GROMACS .gro file of C-alpha atoms in nm:
model
  267
    1THR     CA    1  -1.873  -0.232   0.993
    2THR     CA    2  -1.851   0.114   1.134
    3PRO     CA    3  -1.990   0.444   1.016
    4ALA     CA    4  -1.757   0.647   0.775
    5THR     CA    5  -1.569   0.911   0.952
    6VAL     CA    6  -1.482   1.245   0.783
    7MET     CA    7  -1.104   1.274   0.737
    8ASP     CA    8  -1.105   1.653   0.636
    9SER     CA    9  -1.414   1.832   0.587
   10SER     CA   10  -1.235   2.116   0.396
   11SER     CA   11  -1.123   1.877   0.100
   12VAL     CA   12  -1.387   1.887  -0.180
   13ASN     CA   13  -1.236   1.580  -0.360
   14ILE     CA   14  -1.048   1.393  -0.090
   15GLY     CA   15  -1.177   1.057  -0.234
   16ALA     CA   16  -1.003   1.086  -0.569
   17TYR     CA   17  -0.732   0.836  -0.619
   18ASN     CA   18  -0.743   0.757  -0.257
   19VAL     CA   19  -0.489   0.513  -0.124
   20GLY     CA   20  -0.353   0.404   0.237
   21VAL     CA   21  -0.098   0.201   0.400
   22TYR     CA   22  -0.073   0.075   0.743
   23ASP     CA   23   0.215   0.174   0.980
   24PRO     CA   24   0.259  -0.118   1.239
   25ASP     CA   25   0.503   0.087   1.456
   26THR     CA   26   0.266   0.365   1.534
   27ASP     CA   27  -0.051   0.170   1.468
   28GLN     CA   28  -0.193   0.418   1.239
   29ILE     CA   29  -0.283   0.442   0.873
   30CYS     CA   30  -0.131   0.686   0.627
   31ASN     CA   31  -0.386   0.799   0.366
   32ILE     CA   32  -0.311   0.974   0.042
   33ALA     CA   33  -0.581   1.156  -0.148
   34GLY     CA   34  -0.668   1.453  -0.362
   35GLN     CA   35  -0.725   1.773  -0.189
   36ASN     CA   36  -0.868   2.073  -0.355
   37GLY     CA   37  -0.667   2.009  -0.664
   38ASN     CA   38  -0.352   1.935  -0.466
   39GLN     CA   39  -0.231   1.623  -0.305
   40GLY     CA   40  -0.265   1.564   0.074
   41CYS     CA   41  -0.153   1.313   0.321
   42ILE     CA   42  -0.350   1.243   0.671
   43MET     CA   43  -0.288   1.006   0.953
   44TYR     CA   44  -0.561   0.827   1.134
   45SER     CA   45  -0.596   0.539   1.384
   46PRO     CA   46  -0.899   0.328   1.484
   47GLY     CA   47  -1.002   0.368   1.845
   48THR     CA   48  -1.026   0.062   2.071
   49THR     CA   49  -1.158  -0.016   2.416
   50ASN     CA   50  -0.972  -0.292   2.605
   51ILE     CA   51  -1.184  -0.543   2.812
   52SER     CA   52  -1.132  -0.469   3.182
   53ALA     CA   53  -1.048  -0.729   3.449
   54GLN     CA   54  -1.405  -0.687   3.569
   55SER     CA   55  -1.523  -0.813   3.227
   56PHE     CA   56  -1.332  -1.136   3.245
   57VAL     CA   57  -1.567  -1.440   3.215
   58GLY     CA   58  -1.347  -1.758   3.225
   59ILE     CA   59  -1.107  -1.955   3.006
   60ALA     CA   60  -1.182  -2.195   2.719
   61ASP     CA   61  -1.123  -2.569   2.777
   62SER     CA   62  -0.970  -2.608   2.435
   63ALA     CA   63  -0.883  -2.401   2.120
   64ILE     CA   64  -1.181  -2.227   1.939
   65SER     CA   65  -1.151  -2.114   1.602
   66ALA     CA   66  -1.314  -1.785   1.476
   67SER     CA   67  -1.698  -1.784   1.453
   68ALA     CA   68  -1.697  -2.161   1.612
   69ALA     CA   69  -1.873  -2.261   1.921
   70GLY     CA   70  -1.696  -2.388   2.240
   71SER     CA   71  -1.694  -2.420   2.606
   72ILE     CA   72  -1.580  -2.161   2.861
   73ILE     CA   73  -1.493  -2.262   3.226
   74VAL     CA   74  -1.666  -1.979   3.414
   75GLN     CA   75  -1.505  -1.831   3.713
   76GLY     CA   76  -1.710  -1.782   4.018
   77GLY     CA   77  -1.910  -1.460   4.068
   78THR     CA   78  -2.142  -1.245   3.854
   79VAL     CA   79  -2.022  -1.111   3.518
   80THR     CA   80  -2.063  -0.737   3.499
   81GLY     CA   81  -1.919  -0.448   3.282
   82LEU     CA   82  -1.940  -0.595   2.945
   83THR     CA   83  -1.946  -0.337   2.674
   84SER     CA   84  -1.893  -0.320   2.304
   85ALA     CA   85  -1.541  -0.210   2.189
   86SER     CA   86  -1.524   0.142   2.065
   87SER     CA   87  -1.510   0.181   1.681
   88THR     CA   88  -1.424   0.543   1.662
   89MET     CA   89  -1.131   0.688   1.462
   90SER     CA   90  -0.933   0.999   1.520
   91PHE     CA   91  -0.741   1.194   1.253
   92GLY     CA   92  -0.421   1.413   1.226
   93SER     CA   93  -0.398   1.724   1.003
   94PRO     CA   94  -0.348   1.683   0.625
   95VAL     CA   95   0.005   1.734   0.500
   96ASN     CA   96   0.099   1.834   0.146
   97PHE     CA   97   0.385   1.605   0.044
   98ASP     CA   98   0.488   1.761  -0.306
   99GLY     CA   99   0.384   2.124  -0.349
  100ALA     CA  100   0.090   2.245  -0.558
  101GLY     CA  101  -0.057   2.065  -0.862
  102TRP     CA  102  -0.244   1.744  -0.930
  103LYS     CA  103  -0.075   1.410  -0.818
  104GLN     CA  104  -0.273   1.110  -0.929
  105LYS     CA  105  -0.266   0.723  -0.916
  106ASN     CA  106  -0.087   0.719  -0.583
  107ARG     CA  107   0.054   0.382  -0.469
  108MET     CA  108   0.212   0.324  -0.115
  109ALA     CA  109   0.425   0.070   0.051
  110TYR     CA  110   0.556   0.057   0.403
  111ASP     CA  111   0.930   0.005   0.459
  112THR     CA  112   0.954  -0.206   0.780
  113THR     CA  113   1.328  -0.186   0.792
  114ASN     CA  114   1.361   0.197   0.768
  115ASN     CA  115   1.006   0.262   0.917
  116ARG     CA  116   0.929   0.483   0.618
  117VAL     CA  117   0.629   0.515   0.386
  118VAL     CA  118   0.724   0.517   0.011
  119ASN     CA  119   0.450   0.696  -0.214
  120ILE     CA  120   0.470   0.675  -0.587
  121TYR     CA  121   0.258   0.857  -0.828
  122GLU     CA  122   0.197   1.049  -1.160
  123ASP     CA  123   0.309   1.410  -1.128
  124ASN     CA  124   0.063   1.572  -1.356
  125THR     CA  125   0.194   1.928  -1.304
  126GLY     CA  126   0.356   1.919  -1.646
  127THR     CA  127   0.562   1.614  -1.697
  128GLY     CA  128   0.335   1.321  -1.610
  129TYR     CA  129   0.645   1.141  -1.485
  130VAL     CA  130   0.637   0.874  -1.229
  131THR     CA  131   0.761   1.034  -0.897
  132ALA     CA  132   0.853   0.902  -0.563
  133VAL     CA  133   0.864   1.045  -0.217
  134VAL     CA  134   0.961   0.915   0.128
  135GLY     CA  135   0.749   0.988   0.439
  136THR     CA  136   0.819   0.952   0.809
  137VAL     CA  137   0.532   0.902   1.055
  138SER     CA  138   0.572   1.148   1.350
  139GLY     CA  139   0.286   1.150   1.611
  140THR     CA  140  -0.023   1.197   1.421
  141THR     CA  141   0.126   1.375   1.126
  142THR     CA  142   0.382   1.292   0.845
  143GLU     CA  143   0.715   1.451   0.725
  144TRP     CA  144   0.824   1.398   0.367
  145GLY     CA  145   1.156   1.409   0.204
  146THR     CA  146   1.227   1.553  -0.156
  147ALA     CA  147   1.034   1.407  -0.433
  148VAL     CA  148   1.252   1.225  -0.705
  149VAL     CA  149   1.152   1.124  -1.060
  150VAL     CA  150   1.149   0.740  -1.084
  151LYS     CA  151   1.155   0.751  -1.467
  152SER     CA  152   1.159   1.031  -1.704
  153ALA     CA  153   0.873   0.932  -1.919
  154ALA     CA  154   0.506   0.974  -1.920
  155THR     CA  155   0.318   0.671  -1.799
  156ASN     CA  156  -0.038   0.524  -1.773
  157GLY     CA  157   0.003   0.381  -1.415
  158VAL     CA  158   0.218   0.267  -1.137
  159SER     CA  159   0.240   0.007  -0.847
  160ILE     CA  160   0.465  -0.075  -0.570
  161ALA     CA  161   0.547  -0.345  -0.316
  162TYR     CA  162   0.800  -0.367  -0.034
  163ASP     CA  163   1.031  -0.670  -0.056
  164ALA     CA  164   1.123  -0.753   0.332
  165ASN     CA  165   1.400  -1.006   0.219
  166ALA     CA  166   1.596  -0.761  -0.002
  167GLN     CA  167   1.475  -0.469   0.213
  168LYS     CA  168   1.396  -0.258  -0.100
  169VAL     CA  169   1.082  -0.174  -0.296
  170VAL     CA  170   0.976  -0.289  -0.632
  171VAL     CA  171   0.813  -0.024  -0.858
  172THR     CA  172   0.629  -0.099  -1.195
  173VAL     CA  173   0.562   0.159  -1.450
  174GLU     CA  174   0.411   0.142  -1.806
  175GLU     CA  175   0.599   0.279  -2.098
  176SER     CA  176   0.504   0.237  -2.460
  177SER     CA  177   0.263  -0.057  -2.390
  178VAL     CA  178   0.548  -0.243  -2.175
  179LEU     CA  179   0.523  -0.304  -1.808
  180LYS     CA  180   0.868  -0.214  -1.663
  181ALA     CA  181   1.015  -0.238  -1.312
  182LEU     CA  182   1.275  -0.073  -1.095
  183VAL     CA  183   1.430  -0.133  -0.740
  184GLY     CA  184   1.406   0.149  -0.503
  185THR     CA  185   1.637   0.182  -0.193
  186VAL     CA  186   1.538   0.400   0.110
  187ALA     CA  187   1.812   0.585   0.285
  188GLY     CA  188   1.669   0.833   0.552
  189THR     CA  189   1.416   1.048   0.381
  190ASP     CA  190   1.558   0.972   0.034
  191ILE     CA  191   1.513   0.706  -0.229
  192THR     CA  192   1.733   0.592  -0.518
  193PHE     CA  193   1.658   0.357  -0.812
  194GLY     CA  194   1.842   0.089  -1.003
  195ALA     CA  195   1.817   0.006  -1.352
  196VAL     CA  196   1.496  -0.038  -1.548
  197ALA     CA  197   1.400  -0.408  -1.630
  198THR     CA  198   1.110  -0.550  -1.855
  199ALA     CA  199   0.845  -0.718  -1.676
  200ILE     CA  200   0.560  -0.797  -1.914
  201THR     CA  201   0.530  -0.704  -2.293
  202GLY     CA  202   0.260  -0.736  -2.549
  203GLY     CA  203   0.034  -0.433  -2.515
  204THR     CA  204   0.011  -0.405  -2.135
  205GLN     CA  205  -0.229  -0.160  -1.976
  206ALA     CA  206  -0.037  -0.056  -1.649
  207ASP     CA  207  -0.324   0.161  -1.531
  208TYR     CA  208  -0.438  -0.171  -1.389
  209SER     CA  209  -0.096  -0.316  -1.277
  210ARG     CA  210  -0.061  -0.430  -0.926
  211CYS     CA  211   0.227  -0.613  -0.731
  212VAL     CA  212   0.248  -0.782  -0.398
  213TYR     CA  213   0.523  -0.937  -0.192
  214ASP     CA  214   0.545  -1.305  -0.119
  215PRO     CA  215   0.730  -1.367   0.200
  216ASP     CA  216   0.735  -1.745   0.186
  217ASN     CA  217   0.932  -1.748  -0.153
  218ASN     CA  218   1.091  -1.407  -0.119
  219ILE     CA  219   0.956  -1.278  -0.458
  220THR     CA  220   0.728  -1.003  -0.567
  221ILE     CA  221   0.427  -1.105  -0.775
  222VAL     CA  222   0.356  -0.852  -1.049
  223VAL     CA  223   0.010  -0.869  -1.255
  224GLY     CA  224  -0.061  -0.669  -1.555
  225LEU     CA  225  -0.326  -0.662  -1.838
  226VAL     CA  226  -0.192  -0.785  -2.195
  227ASN     CA  227  -0.476  -0.687  -2.438
  228SER     CA  228  -0.729  -0.685  -2.136
  229VAL     CA  229  -0.613  -1.044  -2.015
  230ALA     CA  230  -0.475  -1.071  -1.678
  231THR     CA  231  -0.100  -1.184  -1.697
  232VAL     CA  232   0.148  -1.261  -1.408
  233ALA     CA  233   0.524  -1.258  -1.370
  234ALA     CA  234   0.758  -1.330  -1.046
  235ALA     CA  235   1.018  -1.067  -0.985
  236THR     CA  236   1.338  -1.155  -0.791
  237ILE     CA  237   1.563  -0.868  -0.651
  238SER     CA  238   1.947  -0.903  -0.659
  239GLY     CA  239   2.112  -0.591  -0.534
  240THR     CA  240   1.952  -0.294  -0.703
  241SER     CA  241   1.839  -0.487  -1.012
  242VAL     CA  242   1.521  -0.704  -1.056
  243SER     CA  243   1.451  -0.996  -1.308
  244PHE     CA  244   1.136  -1.164  -1.393
  245SER     CA  245   0.999  -1.513  -1.480
  246SER     CA  246   0.817  -1.572  -1.798
  247PRO     CA  247   0.479  -1.414  -1.792
  248GLN     CA  248   0.179  -1.642  -1.769
  249THR     CA  249  -0.186  -1.582  -1.832
  250PHE     CA  250  -0.404  -1.679  -1.551
  251ASN     CA  251  -0.731  -1.548  -1.676
  252ALA     CA  252  -0.858  -1.591  -2.014
  253PHE     CA  253  -1.146  -1.365  -1.986
  254SER     CA  254  -1.125  -0.996  -2.069
  255THR     CA  255  -1.101  -0.756  -1.758
  256SER     CA  256  -1.018  -0.404  -1.688
  257GLU     CA  257  -0.934  -0.380  -1.316
  258PHE     CA  258  -0.850  -0.604  -1.027
  259GLY     CA  259  -0.694  -0.611  -0.688
  260LEU     CA  260  -0.403  -0.816  -0.535
  261THR     CA  261  -0.310  -0.951  -0.203
  262TYR     CA  262  -0.125  -1.220  -0.036
  263ASP     CA  263  -0.256  -1.495   0.185
  264THR     CA  264  -0.004  -1.577   0.465
  265THR     CA  265  -0.207  -1.864   0.597
  266ALA     CA  266  -0.248  -2.057   0.254
  267ASP     CA  267   0.114  -1.928   0.149
   0.00000   0.00000   0.00000
C-alpha cells in the first residue's frame, strides 16, 4: 500500500462521487470527480521501476505461485543493486467534460474496440437526466465529445459495463421504481442508444445498481435492490437491443449498497 497522492490541490471537493477506469492502451487511469461545484476529469499513472540486469538472481527450478516458497538456481557472482520498485504516481491536468454545474453519480467503462472512455452521470444542472459523454485519452489528458441525454427522465442512479463480444456498452437507469437498460454504441467521439428494456421491477433502488461483463458467457450481470434485497438478472445484447433473464434474489438480507466484479480465474 502506498501513501495517497494529491490529484488536484485546487479542488475542494474532488472526492465527491469519485469514479475511475483503467485505459490499458496508455497504461493510465481516467478519474472523474467533483471539482469546485463542477465536474472534472484527470489522468494519472503509477510509476514503476524495472529490475535491472545487475539485479538478476537466478531462475526458479519449477513454477512458484504467489506468496509461496520455492527454490532458485542462483547464478554465479554477487547479487548487488536490489532496490524496491517505485510506487509514485504522476498526474495530468483536470479537464472539464460537460460545462458548468454539478454532475453526480458518475460511472465509467472502457471501450476496448474504439479505445474510448464512456462516462454516464446524472446532470443536475436542471433536468437530472441521465447523460453520457465519450472521452479519448491523449497523452496525459483527455478530450471529450458532446454530451448526449441517455434518457429524458429523472433518475436515482446509473451503472455501465462494456460488452466486449457485442462491442457495445450496457447502461442501467432507474425510473419510477423500475430498473431499465439501454445499449450504447460508440462511433468516434459520439454515442447513440437503442430502445429501453426492463431489467428488474418491484420497487428497485437504482442508486445502488451495478453491472459487470462476464466474458466467459458473453453476458452482462445486472444487480439491483428490490425493497432493499439484492436481486440479479443476466443481460444479453442483440444488435442495439438488450434482453434479460428472470431476476433472482441472491441475498435475503436487507442491504443498502454493494460492489460488483468478475473473477476471470474462477469464471
